[in-house]
CSV table of C-alpha atoms in Angstrom, one decimal:
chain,number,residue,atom,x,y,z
A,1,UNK,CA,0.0,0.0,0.0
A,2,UNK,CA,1.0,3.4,-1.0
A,3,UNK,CA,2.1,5.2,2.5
A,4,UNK,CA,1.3,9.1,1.3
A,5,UNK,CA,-1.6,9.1,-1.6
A,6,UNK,CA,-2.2,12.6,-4.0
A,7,UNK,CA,-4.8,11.7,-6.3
A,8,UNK,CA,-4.7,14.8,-7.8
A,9,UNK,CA,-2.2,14.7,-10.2
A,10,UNK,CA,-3.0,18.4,-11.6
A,11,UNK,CA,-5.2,21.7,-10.4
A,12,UNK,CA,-6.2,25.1,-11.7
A,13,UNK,CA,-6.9,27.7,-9.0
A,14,UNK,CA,-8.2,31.4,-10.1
A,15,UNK,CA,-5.9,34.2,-8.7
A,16,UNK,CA,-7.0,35.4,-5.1
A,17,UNK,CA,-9.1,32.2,-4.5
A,18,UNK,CA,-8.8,29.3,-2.4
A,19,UNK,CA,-7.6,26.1,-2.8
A,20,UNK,CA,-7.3,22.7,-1.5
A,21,UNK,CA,-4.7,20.0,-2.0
A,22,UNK,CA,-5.9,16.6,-1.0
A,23,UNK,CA,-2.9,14.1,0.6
A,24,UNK,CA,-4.3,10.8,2.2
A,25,UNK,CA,-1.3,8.7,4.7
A,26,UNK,CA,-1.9,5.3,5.8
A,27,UNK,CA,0.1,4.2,9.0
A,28,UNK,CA,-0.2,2.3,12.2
A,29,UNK,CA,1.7,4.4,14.0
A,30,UNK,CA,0.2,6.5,16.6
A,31,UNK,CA,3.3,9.3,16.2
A,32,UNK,CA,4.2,10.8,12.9
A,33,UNK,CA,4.6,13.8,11.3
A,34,UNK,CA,2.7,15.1,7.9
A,35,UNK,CA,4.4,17.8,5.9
A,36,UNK,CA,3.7,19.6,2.9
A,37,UNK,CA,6.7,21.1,0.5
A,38,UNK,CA,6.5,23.4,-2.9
A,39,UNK,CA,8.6,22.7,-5.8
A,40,UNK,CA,8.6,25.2,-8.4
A,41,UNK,CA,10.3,24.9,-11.8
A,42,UNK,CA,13.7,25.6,-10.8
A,43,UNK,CA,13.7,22.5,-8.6
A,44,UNK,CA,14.4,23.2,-4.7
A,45,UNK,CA,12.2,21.6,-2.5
A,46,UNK,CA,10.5,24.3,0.1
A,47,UNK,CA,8.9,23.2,3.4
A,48,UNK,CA,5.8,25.0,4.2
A,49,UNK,CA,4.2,23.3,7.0
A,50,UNK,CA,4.2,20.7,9.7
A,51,UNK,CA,1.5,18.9,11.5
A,52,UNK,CA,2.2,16.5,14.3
A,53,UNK,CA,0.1,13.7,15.1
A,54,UNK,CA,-0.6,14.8,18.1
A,55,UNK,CA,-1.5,17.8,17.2
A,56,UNK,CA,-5.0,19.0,18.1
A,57,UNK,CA,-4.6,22.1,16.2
A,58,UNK,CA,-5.0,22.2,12.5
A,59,UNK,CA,-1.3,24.1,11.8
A,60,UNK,CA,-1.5,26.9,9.9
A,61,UNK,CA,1.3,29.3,8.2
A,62,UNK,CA,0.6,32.6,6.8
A,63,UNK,CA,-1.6,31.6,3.7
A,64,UNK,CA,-0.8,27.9,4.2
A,65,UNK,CA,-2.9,25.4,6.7
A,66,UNK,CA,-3.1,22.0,6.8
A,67,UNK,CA,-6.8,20.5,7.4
A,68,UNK,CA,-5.2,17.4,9.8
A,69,UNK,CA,-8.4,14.7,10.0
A,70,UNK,CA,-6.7,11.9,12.2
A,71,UNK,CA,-9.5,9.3,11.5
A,72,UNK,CA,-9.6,9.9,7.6
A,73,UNK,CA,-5.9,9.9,7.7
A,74,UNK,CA,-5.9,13.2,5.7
A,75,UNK,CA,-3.6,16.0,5.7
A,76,UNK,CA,-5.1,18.3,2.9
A,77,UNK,CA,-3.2,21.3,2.3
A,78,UNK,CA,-5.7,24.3,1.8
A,79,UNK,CA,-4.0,27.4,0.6
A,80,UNK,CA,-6.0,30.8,0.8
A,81,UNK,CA,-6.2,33.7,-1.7
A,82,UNK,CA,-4.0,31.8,-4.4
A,83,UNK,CA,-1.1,33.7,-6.2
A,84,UNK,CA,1.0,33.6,-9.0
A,85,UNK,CA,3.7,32.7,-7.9
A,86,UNK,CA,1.9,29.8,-5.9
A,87,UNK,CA,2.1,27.6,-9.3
A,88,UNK,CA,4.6,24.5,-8.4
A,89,UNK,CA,4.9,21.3,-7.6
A,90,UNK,CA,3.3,20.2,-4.0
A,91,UNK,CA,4.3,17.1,-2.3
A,92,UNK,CA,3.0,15.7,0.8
A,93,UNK,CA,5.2,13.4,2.9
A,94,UNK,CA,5.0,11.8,6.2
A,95,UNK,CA,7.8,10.6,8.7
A,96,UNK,CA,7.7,7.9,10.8
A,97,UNK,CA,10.4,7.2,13.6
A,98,UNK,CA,12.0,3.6,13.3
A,99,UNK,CA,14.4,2.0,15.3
A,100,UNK,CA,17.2,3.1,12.5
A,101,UNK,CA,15.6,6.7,12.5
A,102,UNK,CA,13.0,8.8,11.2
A,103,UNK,CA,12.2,7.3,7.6
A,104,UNK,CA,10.4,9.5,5.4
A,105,UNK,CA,7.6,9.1,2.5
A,106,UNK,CA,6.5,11.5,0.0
A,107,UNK,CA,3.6,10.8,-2.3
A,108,UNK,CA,3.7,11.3,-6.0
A,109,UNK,CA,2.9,15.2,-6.1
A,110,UNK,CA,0.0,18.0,-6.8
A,111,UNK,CA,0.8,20.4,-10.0
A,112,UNK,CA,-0.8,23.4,-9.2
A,113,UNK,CA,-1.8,26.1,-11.7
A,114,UNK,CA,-2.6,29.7,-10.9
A,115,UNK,CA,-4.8,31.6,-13.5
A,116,UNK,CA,-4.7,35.5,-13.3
B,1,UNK,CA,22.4,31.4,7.2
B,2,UNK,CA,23.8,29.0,4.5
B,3,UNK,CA,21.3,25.9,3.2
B,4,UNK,CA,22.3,23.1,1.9
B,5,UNK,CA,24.5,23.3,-1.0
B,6,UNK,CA,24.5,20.5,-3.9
B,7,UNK,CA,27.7,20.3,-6.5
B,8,UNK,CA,27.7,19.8,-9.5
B,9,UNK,CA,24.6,21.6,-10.4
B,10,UNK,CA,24.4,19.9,-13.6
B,11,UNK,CA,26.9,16.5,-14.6
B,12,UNK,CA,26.7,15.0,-17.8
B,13,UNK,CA,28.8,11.8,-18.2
B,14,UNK,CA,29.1,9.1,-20.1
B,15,UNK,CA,27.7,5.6,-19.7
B,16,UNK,CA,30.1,3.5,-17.7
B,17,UNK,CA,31.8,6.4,-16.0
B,18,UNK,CA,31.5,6.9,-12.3
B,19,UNK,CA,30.7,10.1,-11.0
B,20,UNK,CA,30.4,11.9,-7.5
B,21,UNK,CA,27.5,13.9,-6.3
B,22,UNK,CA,28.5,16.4,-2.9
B,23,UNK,CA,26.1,17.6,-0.4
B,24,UNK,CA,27.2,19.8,2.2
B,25,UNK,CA,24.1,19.9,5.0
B,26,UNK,CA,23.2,23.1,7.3
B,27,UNK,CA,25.8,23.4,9.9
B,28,UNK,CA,24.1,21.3,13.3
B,29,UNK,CA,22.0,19.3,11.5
B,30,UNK,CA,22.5,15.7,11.8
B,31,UNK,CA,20.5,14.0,9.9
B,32,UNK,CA,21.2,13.9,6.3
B,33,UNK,CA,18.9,12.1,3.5
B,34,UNK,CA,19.7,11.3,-0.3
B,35,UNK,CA,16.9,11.2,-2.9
B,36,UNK,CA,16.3,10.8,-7.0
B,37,UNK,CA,13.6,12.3,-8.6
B,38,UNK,CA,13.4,11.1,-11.9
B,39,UNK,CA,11.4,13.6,-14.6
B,40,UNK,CA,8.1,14.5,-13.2
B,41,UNK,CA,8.0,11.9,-10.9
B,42,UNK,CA,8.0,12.1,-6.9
B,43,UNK,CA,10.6,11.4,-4.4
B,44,UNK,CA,13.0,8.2,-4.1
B,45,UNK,CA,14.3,7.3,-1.2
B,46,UNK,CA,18.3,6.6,-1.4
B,47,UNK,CA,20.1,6.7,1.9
B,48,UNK,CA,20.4,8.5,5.2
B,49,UNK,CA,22.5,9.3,7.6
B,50,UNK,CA,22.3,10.1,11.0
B,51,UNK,CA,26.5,11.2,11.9
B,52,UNK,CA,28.2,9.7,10.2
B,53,UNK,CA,26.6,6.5,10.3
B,54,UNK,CA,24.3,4.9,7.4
B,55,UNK,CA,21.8,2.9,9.4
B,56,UNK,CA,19.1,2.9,6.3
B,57,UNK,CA,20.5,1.9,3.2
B,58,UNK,CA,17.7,0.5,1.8
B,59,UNK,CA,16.9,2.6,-0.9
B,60,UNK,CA,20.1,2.4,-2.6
B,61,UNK,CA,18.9,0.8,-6.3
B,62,UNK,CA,21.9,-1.3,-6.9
B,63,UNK,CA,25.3,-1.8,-5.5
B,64,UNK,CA,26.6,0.4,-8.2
B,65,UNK,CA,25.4,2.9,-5.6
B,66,UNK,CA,27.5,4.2,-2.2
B,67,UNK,CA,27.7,7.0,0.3
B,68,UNK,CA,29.5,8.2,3.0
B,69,UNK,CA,29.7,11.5,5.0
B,70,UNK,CA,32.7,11.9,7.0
B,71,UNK,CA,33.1,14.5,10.0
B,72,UNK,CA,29.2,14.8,10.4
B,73,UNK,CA,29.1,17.3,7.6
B,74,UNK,CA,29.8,16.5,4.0
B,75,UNK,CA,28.1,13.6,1.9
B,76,UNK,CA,29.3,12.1,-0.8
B,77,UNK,CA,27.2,10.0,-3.3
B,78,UNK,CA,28.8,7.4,-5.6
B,79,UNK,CA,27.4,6.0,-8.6
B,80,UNK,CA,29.9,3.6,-10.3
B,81,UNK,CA,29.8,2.7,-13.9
B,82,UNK,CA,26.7,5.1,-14.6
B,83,UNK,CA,23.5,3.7,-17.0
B,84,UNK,CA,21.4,5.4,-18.4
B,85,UNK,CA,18.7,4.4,-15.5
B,86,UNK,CA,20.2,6.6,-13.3
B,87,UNK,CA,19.6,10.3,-15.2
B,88,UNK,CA,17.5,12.0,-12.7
B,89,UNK,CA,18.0,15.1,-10.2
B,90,UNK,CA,19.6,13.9,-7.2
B,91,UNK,CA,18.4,15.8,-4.1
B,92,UNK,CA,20.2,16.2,-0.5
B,93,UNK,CA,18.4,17.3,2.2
B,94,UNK,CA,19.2,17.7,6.3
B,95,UNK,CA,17.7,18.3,9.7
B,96,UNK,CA,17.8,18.8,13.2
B,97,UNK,CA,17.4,15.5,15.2
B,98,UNK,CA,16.6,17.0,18.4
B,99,UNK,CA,14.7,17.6,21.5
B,100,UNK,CA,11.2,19.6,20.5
B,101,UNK,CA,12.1,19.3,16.9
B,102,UNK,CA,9.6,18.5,14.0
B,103,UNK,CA,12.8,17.0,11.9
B,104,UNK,CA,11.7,19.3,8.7
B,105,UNK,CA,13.8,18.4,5.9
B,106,UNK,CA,15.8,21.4,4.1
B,107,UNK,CA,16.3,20.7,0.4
B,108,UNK,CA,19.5,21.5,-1.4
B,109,UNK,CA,19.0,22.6,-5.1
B,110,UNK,CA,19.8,19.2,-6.5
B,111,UNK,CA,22.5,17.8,-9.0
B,112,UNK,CA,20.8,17.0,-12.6
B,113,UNK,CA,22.2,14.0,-13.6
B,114,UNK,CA,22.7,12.6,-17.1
B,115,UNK,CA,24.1,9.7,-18.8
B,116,UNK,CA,24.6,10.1,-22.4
């Protein structure tokens, strides 16, 4: 079984609107840690935000937060008033701690498209 | 303050050849994890390190493949007698194993890969 799941291999977003990226995990963990990073075209990875499992709180950073559902095992990325330069690559990933470290997953990425 | 830094930026090489790929992490962080992203495709897992020490090597596609980091800082990936397979952007990224700390991965820019 895939570990992180996108299932949305492509999205369109008007400028100044809101959108959500969907990113399912499957573990039997009970701690982990869900993350989201950007890749635009020139290729560096970006980390934009962290949700713990333990978390109660849905994280949130600037126009980033992550909409954590423990019992759906979702960790959609919902990122308000949409700009330009938002247009990348998003990748959701997960880490879980094993006894050789933290071991991480990413799933197969989001392109995201903003339209002025 | 510095990020990771990945060199070469771009290698082309020949088909047989062997090549090295550096990656030199954020100062204090310990951790340190090789990936391959092959053309519009997600992450692979390669190897990490946590000091010096390789304790998941799982990833590693072939024993064509090696690493080692020396002093806690530097990393050096070796791909001996190159195929054509292994074109793809090679990404290094590091962080803080620590008390309090969410272990957030900071991306280097990658080395682009290819074997001619």
């Amino acid at each position: 079984a895939q570990k992180i799941t996108q299932t949305q291999p492509g999205m369109f977003v008007q400028e100044k609107e809101a959108v959500t990226l969907d990113c399912t995990y499957d573990t039997s963990d009970q701690s982990y840690g869900l993350f989201w990073y950007k890749q635009p075209s020139s290729g560096e990875m970006i980390f934009l935000i962290y949700q713990g499992s333990y978390d109660e709180q849905n994280a949130t950073e600037g126009r980033y937060s992550l909409n954590f559902q423990k019992a759906r095992k979702s960790a959609n990325l919902v990122i308000s008033a949409s700009q330009l330069g938002d247009s990348a690559m998003y990748f959701c990933a997960m880490r879980e701690r094993r006894n050789t470290g933290n071991q991480f997953y990413f799933g197969t990425g989001t392109s995201l498209t903003v339209i002025p | 303050g510095a990020g990771v830094s990945q060199s070469p930026s771009n290698k082309v090489t020949e088909k047989g050849k062997d090549v090295e790929l550096r990656c030199d992490p954020i100062s204090g962080h310990t951790a340190l994890y090789w990936y391959r992203q092959s053309l519009g495709q997600g992450l692979e897992f390669l190897i990490y390190f946590q000091g010096n020490s390789a304790p998941d090597k799982s990833g590693l596609p072939s024993d064509r493949f090696s690493a080692e980091r020396t002093g806690g800082s530097v990393s050096t990936l070796t791909i001996q007698r190159t195929q054509q397979e292994d074109s793809a952007v090679y990404l290094c990224a590091s962080s803080f194993v620590g008390q309090g700390s969410s272990y957030e991965q900071y991306f280097g820019p990658g080395t682009r890969l290819t074997v001619t």
